[in-house]
mmCIF file of C-alpha atoms in Angstrom:
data_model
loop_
_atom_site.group_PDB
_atom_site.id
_atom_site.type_symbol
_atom_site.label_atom_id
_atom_site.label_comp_id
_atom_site.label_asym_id
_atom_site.label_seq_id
_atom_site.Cartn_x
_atom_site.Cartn_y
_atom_site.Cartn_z
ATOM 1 C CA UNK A 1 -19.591 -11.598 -7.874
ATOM 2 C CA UNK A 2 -20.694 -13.408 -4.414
ATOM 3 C CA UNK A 3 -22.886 -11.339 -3.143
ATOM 4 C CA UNK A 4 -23.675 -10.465 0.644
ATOM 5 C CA UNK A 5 -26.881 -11.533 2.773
ATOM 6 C CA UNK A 6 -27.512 -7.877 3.037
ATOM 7 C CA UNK A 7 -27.327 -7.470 -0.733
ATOM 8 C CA UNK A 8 -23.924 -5.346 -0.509
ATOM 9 C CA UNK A 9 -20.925 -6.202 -2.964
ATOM 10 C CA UNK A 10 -17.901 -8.362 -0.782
ATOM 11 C CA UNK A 11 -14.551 -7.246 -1.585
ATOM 12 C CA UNK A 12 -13.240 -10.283 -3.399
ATOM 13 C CA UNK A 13 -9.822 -11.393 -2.113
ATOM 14 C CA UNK A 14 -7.024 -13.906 -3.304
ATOM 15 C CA UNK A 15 -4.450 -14.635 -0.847
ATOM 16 C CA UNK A 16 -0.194 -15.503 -1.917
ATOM 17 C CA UNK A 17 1.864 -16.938 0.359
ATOM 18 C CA UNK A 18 4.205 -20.039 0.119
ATOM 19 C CA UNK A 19 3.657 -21.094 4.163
ATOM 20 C CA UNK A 20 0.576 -22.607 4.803
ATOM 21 C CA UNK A 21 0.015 -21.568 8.512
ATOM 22 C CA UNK A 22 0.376 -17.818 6.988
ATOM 23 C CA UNK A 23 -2.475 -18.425 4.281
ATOM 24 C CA UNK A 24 -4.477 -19.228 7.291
ATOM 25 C CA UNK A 25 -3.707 -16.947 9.622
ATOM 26 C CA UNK A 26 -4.471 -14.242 6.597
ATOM 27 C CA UNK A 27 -7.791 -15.516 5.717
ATOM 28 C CA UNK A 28 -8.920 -15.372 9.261
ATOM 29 C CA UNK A 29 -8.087 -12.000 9.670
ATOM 30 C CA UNK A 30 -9.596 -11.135 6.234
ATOM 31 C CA UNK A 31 -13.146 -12.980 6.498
ATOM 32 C CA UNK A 32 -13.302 -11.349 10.264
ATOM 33 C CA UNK A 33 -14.452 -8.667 8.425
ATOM 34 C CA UNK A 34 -18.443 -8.629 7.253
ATOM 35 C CA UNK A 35 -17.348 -6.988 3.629
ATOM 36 C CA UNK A 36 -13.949 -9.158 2.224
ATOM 37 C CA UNK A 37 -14.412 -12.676 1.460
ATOM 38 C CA UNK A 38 -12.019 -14.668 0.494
ATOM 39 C CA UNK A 39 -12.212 -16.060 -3.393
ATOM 40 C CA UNK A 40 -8.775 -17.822 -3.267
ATOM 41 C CA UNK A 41 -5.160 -18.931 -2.682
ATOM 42 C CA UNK A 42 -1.702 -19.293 -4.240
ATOM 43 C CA UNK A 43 1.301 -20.966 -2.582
ATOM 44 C CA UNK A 44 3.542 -19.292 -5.334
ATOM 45 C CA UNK A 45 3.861 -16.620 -7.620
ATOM 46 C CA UNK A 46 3.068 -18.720 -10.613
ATOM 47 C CA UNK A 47 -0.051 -20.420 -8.998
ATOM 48 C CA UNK A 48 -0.820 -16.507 -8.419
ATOM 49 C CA UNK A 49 -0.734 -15.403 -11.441
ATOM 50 C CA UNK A 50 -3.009 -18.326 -12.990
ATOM 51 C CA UNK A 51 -6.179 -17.936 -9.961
ATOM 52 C CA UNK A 52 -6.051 -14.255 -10.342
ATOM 53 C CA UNK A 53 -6.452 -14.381 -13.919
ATOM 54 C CA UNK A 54 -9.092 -16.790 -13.259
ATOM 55 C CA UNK A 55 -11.097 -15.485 -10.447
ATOM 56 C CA UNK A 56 -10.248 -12.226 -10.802
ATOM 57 C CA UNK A 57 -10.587 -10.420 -7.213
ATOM 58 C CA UNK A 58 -10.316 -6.882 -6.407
ATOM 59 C CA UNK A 59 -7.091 -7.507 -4.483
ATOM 60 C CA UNK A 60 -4.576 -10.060 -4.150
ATOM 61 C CA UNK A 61 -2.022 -10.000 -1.177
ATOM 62 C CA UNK A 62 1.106 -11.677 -2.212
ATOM 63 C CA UNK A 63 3.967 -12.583 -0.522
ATOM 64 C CA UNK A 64 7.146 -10.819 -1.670
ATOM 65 C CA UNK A 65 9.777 -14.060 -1.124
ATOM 66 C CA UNK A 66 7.762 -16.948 -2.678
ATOM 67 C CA UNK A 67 9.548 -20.202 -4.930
ATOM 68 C CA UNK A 68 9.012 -20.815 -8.683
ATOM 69 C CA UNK A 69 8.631 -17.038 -9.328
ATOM 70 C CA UNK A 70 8.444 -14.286 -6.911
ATOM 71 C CA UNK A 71 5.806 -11.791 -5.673
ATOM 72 C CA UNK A 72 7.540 -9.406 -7.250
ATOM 73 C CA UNK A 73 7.510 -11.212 -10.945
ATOM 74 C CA UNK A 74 4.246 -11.721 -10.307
ATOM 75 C CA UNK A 75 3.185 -8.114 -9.942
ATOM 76 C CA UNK A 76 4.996 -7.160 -12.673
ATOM 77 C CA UNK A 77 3.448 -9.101 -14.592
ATOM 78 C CA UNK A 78 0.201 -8.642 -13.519
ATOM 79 C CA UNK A 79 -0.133 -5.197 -13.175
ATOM 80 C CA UNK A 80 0.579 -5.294 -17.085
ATOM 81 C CA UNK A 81 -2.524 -7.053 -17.942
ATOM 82 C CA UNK A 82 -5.789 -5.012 -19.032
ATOM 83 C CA UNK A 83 -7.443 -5.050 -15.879
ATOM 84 C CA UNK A 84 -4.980 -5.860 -13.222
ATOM 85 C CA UNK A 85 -5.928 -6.423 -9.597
ATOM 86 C CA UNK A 86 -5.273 -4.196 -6.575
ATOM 87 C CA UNK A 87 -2.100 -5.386 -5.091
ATOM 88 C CA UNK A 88 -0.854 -5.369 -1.659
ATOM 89 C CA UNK A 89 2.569 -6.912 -0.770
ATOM 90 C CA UNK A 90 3.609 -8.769 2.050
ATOM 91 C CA UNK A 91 7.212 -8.289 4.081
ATOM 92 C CA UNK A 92 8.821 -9.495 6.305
ATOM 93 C CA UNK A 93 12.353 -6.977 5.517
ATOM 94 C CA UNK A 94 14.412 -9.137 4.243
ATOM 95 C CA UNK A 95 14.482 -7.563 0.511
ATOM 96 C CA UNK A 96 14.300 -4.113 -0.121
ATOM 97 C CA UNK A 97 15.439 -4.189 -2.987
ATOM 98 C CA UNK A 98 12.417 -5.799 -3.790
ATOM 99 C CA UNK A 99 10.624 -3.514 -2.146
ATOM 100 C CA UNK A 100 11.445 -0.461 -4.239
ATOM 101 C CA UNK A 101 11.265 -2.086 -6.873
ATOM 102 C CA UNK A 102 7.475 -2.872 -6.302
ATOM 103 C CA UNK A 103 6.888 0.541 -5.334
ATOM 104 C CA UNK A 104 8.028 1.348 -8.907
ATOM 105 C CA UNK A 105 5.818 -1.274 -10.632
ATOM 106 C CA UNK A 106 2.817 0.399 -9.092
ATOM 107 C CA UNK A 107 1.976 -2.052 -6.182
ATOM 108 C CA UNK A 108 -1.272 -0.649 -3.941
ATOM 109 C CA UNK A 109 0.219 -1.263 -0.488
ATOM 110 C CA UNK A 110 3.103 -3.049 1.970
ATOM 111 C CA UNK A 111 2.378 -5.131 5.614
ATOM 112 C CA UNK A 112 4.506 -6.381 7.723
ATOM 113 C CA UNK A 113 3.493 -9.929 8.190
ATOM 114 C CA UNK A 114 3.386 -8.889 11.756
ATOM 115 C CA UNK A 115 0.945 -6.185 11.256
ATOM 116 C CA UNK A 116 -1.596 -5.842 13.570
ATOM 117 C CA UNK A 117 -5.082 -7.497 11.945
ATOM 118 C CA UNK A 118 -6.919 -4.110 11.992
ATOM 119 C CA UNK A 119 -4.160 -2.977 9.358
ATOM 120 C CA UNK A 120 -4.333 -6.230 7.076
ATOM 121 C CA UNK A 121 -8.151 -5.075 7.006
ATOM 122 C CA UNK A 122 -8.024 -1.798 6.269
ATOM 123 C CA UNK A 123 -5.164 -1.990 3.710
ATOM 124 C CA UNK A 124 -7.390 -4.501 1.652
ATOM 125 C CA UNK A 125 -10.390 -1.831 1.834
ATOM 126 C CA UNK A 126 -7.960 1.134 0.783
ATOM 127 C CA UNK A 127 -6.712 -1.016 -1.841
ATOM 128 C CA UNK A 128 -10.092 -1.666 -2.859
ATOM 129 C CA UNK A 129 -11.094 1.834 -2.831
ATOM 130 C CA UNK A 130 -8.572 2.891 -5.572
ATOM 131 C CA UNK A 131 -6.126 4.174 -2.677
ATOM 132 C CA UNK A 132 -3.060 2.409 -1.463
ATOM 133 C CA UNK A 133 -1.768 1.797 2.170
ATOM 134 C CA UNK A 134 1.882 1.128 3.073
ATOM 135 C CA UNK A 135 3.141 0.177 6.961
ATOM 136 C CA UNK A 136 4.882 3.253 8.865
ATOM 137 C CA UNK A 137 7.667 1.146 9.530
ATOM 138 C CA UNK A 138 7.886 -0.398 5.823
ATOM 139 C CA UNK A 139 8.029 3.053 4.554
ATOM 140 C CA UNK A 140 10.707 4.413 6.807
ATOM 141 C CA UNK A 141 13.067 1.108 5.859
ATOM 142 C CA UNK A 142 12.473 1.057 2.329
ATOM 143 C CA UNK A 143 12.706 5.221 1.482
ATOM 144 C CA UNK A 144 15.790 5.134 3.721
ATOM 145 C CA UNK A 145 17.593 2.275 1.283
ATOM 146 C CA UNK A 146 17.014 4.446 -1.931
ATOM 147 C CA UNK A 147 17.415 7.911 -0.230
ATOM 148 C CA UNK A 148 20.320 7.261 1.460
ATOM 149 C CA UNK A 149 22.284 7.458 -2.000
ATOM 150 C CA UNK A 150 20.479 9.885 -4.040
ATOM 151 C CA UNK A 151 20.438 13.859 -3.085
ATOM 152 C CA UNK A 152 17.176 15.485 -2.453
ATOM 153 C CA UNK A 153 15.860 17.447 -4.787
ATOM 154 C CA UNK A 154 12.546 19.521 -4.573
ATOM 155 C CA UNK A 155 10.428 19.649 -8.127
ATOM 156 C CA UNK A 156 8.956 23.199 -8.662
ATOM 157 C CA UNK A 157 5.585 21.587 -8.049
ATOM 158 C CA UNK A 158 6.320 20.969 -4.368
ATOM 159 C CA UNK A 159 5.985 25.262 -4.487
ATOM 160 C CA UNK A 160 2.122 24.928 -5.695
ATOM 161 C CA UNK A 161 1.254 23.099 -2.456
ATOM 162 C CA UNK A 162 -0.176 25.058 0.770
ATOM 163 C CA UNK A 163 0.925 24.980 4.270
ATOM 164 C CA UNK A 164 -1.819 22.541 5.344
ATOM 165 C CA UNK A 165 -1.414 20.337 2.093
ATOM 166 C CA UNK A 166 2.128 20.362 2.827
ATOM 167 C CA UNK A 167 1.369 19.321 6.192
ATOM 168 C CA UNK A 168 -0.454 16.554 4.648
ATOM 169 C CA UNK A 169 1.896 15.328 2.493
ATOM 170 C CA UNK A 170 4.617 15.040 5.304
ATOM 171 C CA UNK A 171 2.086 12.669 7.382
ATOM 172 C CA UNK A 172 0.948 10.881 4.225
ATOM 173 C CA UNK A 173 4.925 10.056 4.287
ATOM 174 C CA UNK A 174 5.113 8.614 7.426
ATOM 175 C CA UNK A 175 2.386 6.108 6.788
ATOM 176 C CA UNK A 176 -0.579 7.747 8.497
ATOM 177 C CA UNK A 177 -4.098 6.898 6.994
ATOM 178 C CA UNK A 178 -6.843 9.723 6.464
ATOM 179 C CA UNK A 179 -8.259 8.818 10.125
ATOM 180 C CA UNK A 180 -5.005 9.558 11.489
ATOM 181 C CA UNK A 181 -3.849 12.379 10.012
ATOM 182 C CA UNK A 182 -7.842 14.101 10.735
ATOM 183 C CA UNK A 183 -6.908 12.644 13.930
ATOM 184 C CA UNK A 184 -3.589 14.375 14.278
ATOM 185 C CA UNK A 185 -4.772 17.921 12.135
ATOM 186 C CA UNK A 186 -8.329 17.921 14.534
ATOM 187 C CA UNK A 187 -10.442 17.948 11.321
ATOM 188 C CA UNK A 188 -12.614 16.052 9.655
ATOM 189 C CA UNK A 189 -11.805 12.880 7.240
ATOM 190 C CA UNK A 190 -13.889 14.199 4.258
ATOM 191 C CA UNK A 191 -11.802 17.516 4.491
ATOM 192 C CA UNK A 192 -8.694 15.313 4.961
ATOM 193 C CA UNK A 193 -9.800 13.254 1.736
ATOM 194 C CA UNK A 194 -10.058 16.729 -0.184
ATOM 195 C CA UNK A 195 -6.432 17.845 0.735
ATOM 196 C CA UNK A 196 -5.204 13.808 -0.430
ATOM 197 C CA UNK A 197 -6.555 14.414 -3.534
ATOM 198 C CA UNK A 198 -5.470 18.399 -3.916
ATOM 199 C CA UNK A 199 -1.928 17.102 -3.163
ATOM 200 C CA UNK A 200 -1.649 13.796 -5.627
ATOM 201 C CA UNK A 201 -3.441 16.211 -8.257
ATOM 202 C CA UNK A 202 -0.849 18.952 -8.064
ATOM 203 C CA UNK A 203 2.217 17.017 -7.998
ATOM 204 C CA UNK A 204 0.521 14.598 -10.740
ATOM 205 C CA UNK A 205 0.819 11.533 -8.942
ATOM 206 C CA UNK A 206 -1.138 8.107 -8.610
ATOM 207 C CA UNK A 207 -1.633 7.450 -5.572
ATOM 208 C CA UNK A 208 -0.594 7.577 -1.841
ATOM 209 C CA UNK A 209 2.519 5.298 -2.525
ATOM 210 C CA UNK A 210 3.839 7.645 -5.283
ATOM 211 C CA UNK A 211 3.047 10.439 -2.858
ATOM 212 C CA UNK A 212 5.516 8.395 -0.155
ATOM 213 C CA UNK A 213 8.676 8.313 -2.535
ATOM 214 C CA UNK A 214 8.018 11.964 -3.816
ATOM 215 C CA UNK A 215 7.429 13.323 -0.549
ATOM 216 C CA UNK A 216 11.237 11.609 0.609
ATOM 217 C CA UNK A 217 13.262 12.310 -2.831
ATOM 218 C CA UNK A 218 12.074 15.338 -2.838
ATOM 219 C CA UNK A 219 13.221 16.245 0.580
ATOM 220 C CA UNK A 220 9.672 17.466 2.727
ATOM 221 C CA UNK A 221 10.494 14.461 4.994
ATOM 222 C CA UNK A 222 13.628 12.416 5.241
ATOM 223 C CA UNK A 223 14.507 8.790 7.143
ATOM 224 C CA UNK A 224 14.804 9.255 10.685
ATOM 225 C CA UNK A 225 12.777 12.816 11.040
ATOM 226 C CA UNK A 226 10.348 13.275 13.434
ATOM 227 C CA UNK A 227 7.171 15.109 12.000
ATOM 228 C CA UNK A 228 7.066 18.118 13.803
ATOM 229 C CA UNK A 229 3.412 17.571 14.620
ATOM 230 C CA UNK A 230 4.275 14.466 17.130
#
């Protein structure tokens, strides 16, 4: 692994997109930050495939709508190799179908390819970190497009949760990182960390993402719902 001036580990990143001027833009933003460094780039989901089996990074950011085979294949299929990467996705709405469906395969994160840089950043260091990361606005479109057929229905292990982790969970819904929801609750982001992982252990889930679609079928939040803490 390339390794840092000041002897730290970089977080090794491959970049997917079909558009050139995006790849660009992306690994600006990335190697602005002292700790990613780019290791790579795809201009399709086959090409993808191929230099992250090579290189190997810790994440890969992939396009959803690429030619030849989509991000979406290309997850798939990745995320059933041995040691698959972290995997963030890239959006720009047009298929949420897709979407879902990459929630489902166990993706670590959506952006908007209009996200603001600080959020490319610190979606690739969540990812990283074992965590996942999706866009506010990503969540609300794609939980709506499922939800809005299917009936709510709340598991008996939404009843194991307290108020506070509750309280959690609903923010962790709307997209909020641990920063913001301390932020928002006026604590502290290890104590905030604690409830995340009280709440994925108790309902049995993976990660934040998994936390966003139980959270919605399950009713504690639903599209269009202010959080009552606004």
């Amino acid at each position: 692994m390339p390794g840092r001036t000041d002897g730290l580990a970089r977080i090794r990143l491959v970049i997917a997109d079909d558009q050139a001027m995006i790849r660009t833009g992306l690994r600006f933003v990335a190697e602005s930050a002292a700790d990613i460094e780019v290791v790579g780039e795809a201009v399709d989901g086959l090409e993808a495939l191929s230099v992250t089996r090579r290189l190997r990074p810790d994440v890969l950011l992939m396009d959803i709508a690429m030619p030849r085979l989509d991000g979406l294949g290309a997850a798939r299929r990745l995320l059933s190799d041995p040691h698959p990467p972290r995997i963030v996705m890239l959006t720009t709405f047009d298929t949420d179908e897709n979407l879902h469906a990459s929630l489902r395969a166990g993706v670590n994160g959506f952006l908007l390819k209009t996200s603001p840089p600080e959020q490319l950043i610190e979606a690739v260091r969540v990812a990283a970190a074992g965590d996942a990361l999706i866009d506010p606005a990503a969540a609300m479109r794609v939980i709506a497009s499922f939800t809005a057929h299917h009936r709510p229905v709340a598991p008996p292990e939404l009843a194991t949760l307290t108020s506070r982790e509750l309280e959690v969970l609903r923010l962790l819904a709307r997209g909020l990182s641990n920063p913001e929801i301390a932020r928002r609750l006026q604590v502290g982001d290890a104590t905030i960390r604690t409830h995340v992982a009280r709440v994925l252990h108790k309902l049995g889930l993976r990660d934040r993402i998994q936390a966003v679609v139980f959270a919605y079928e399950a009713g504690v939040v639903r599209p269009g719902q202010r959080d009552r803490s606004c």
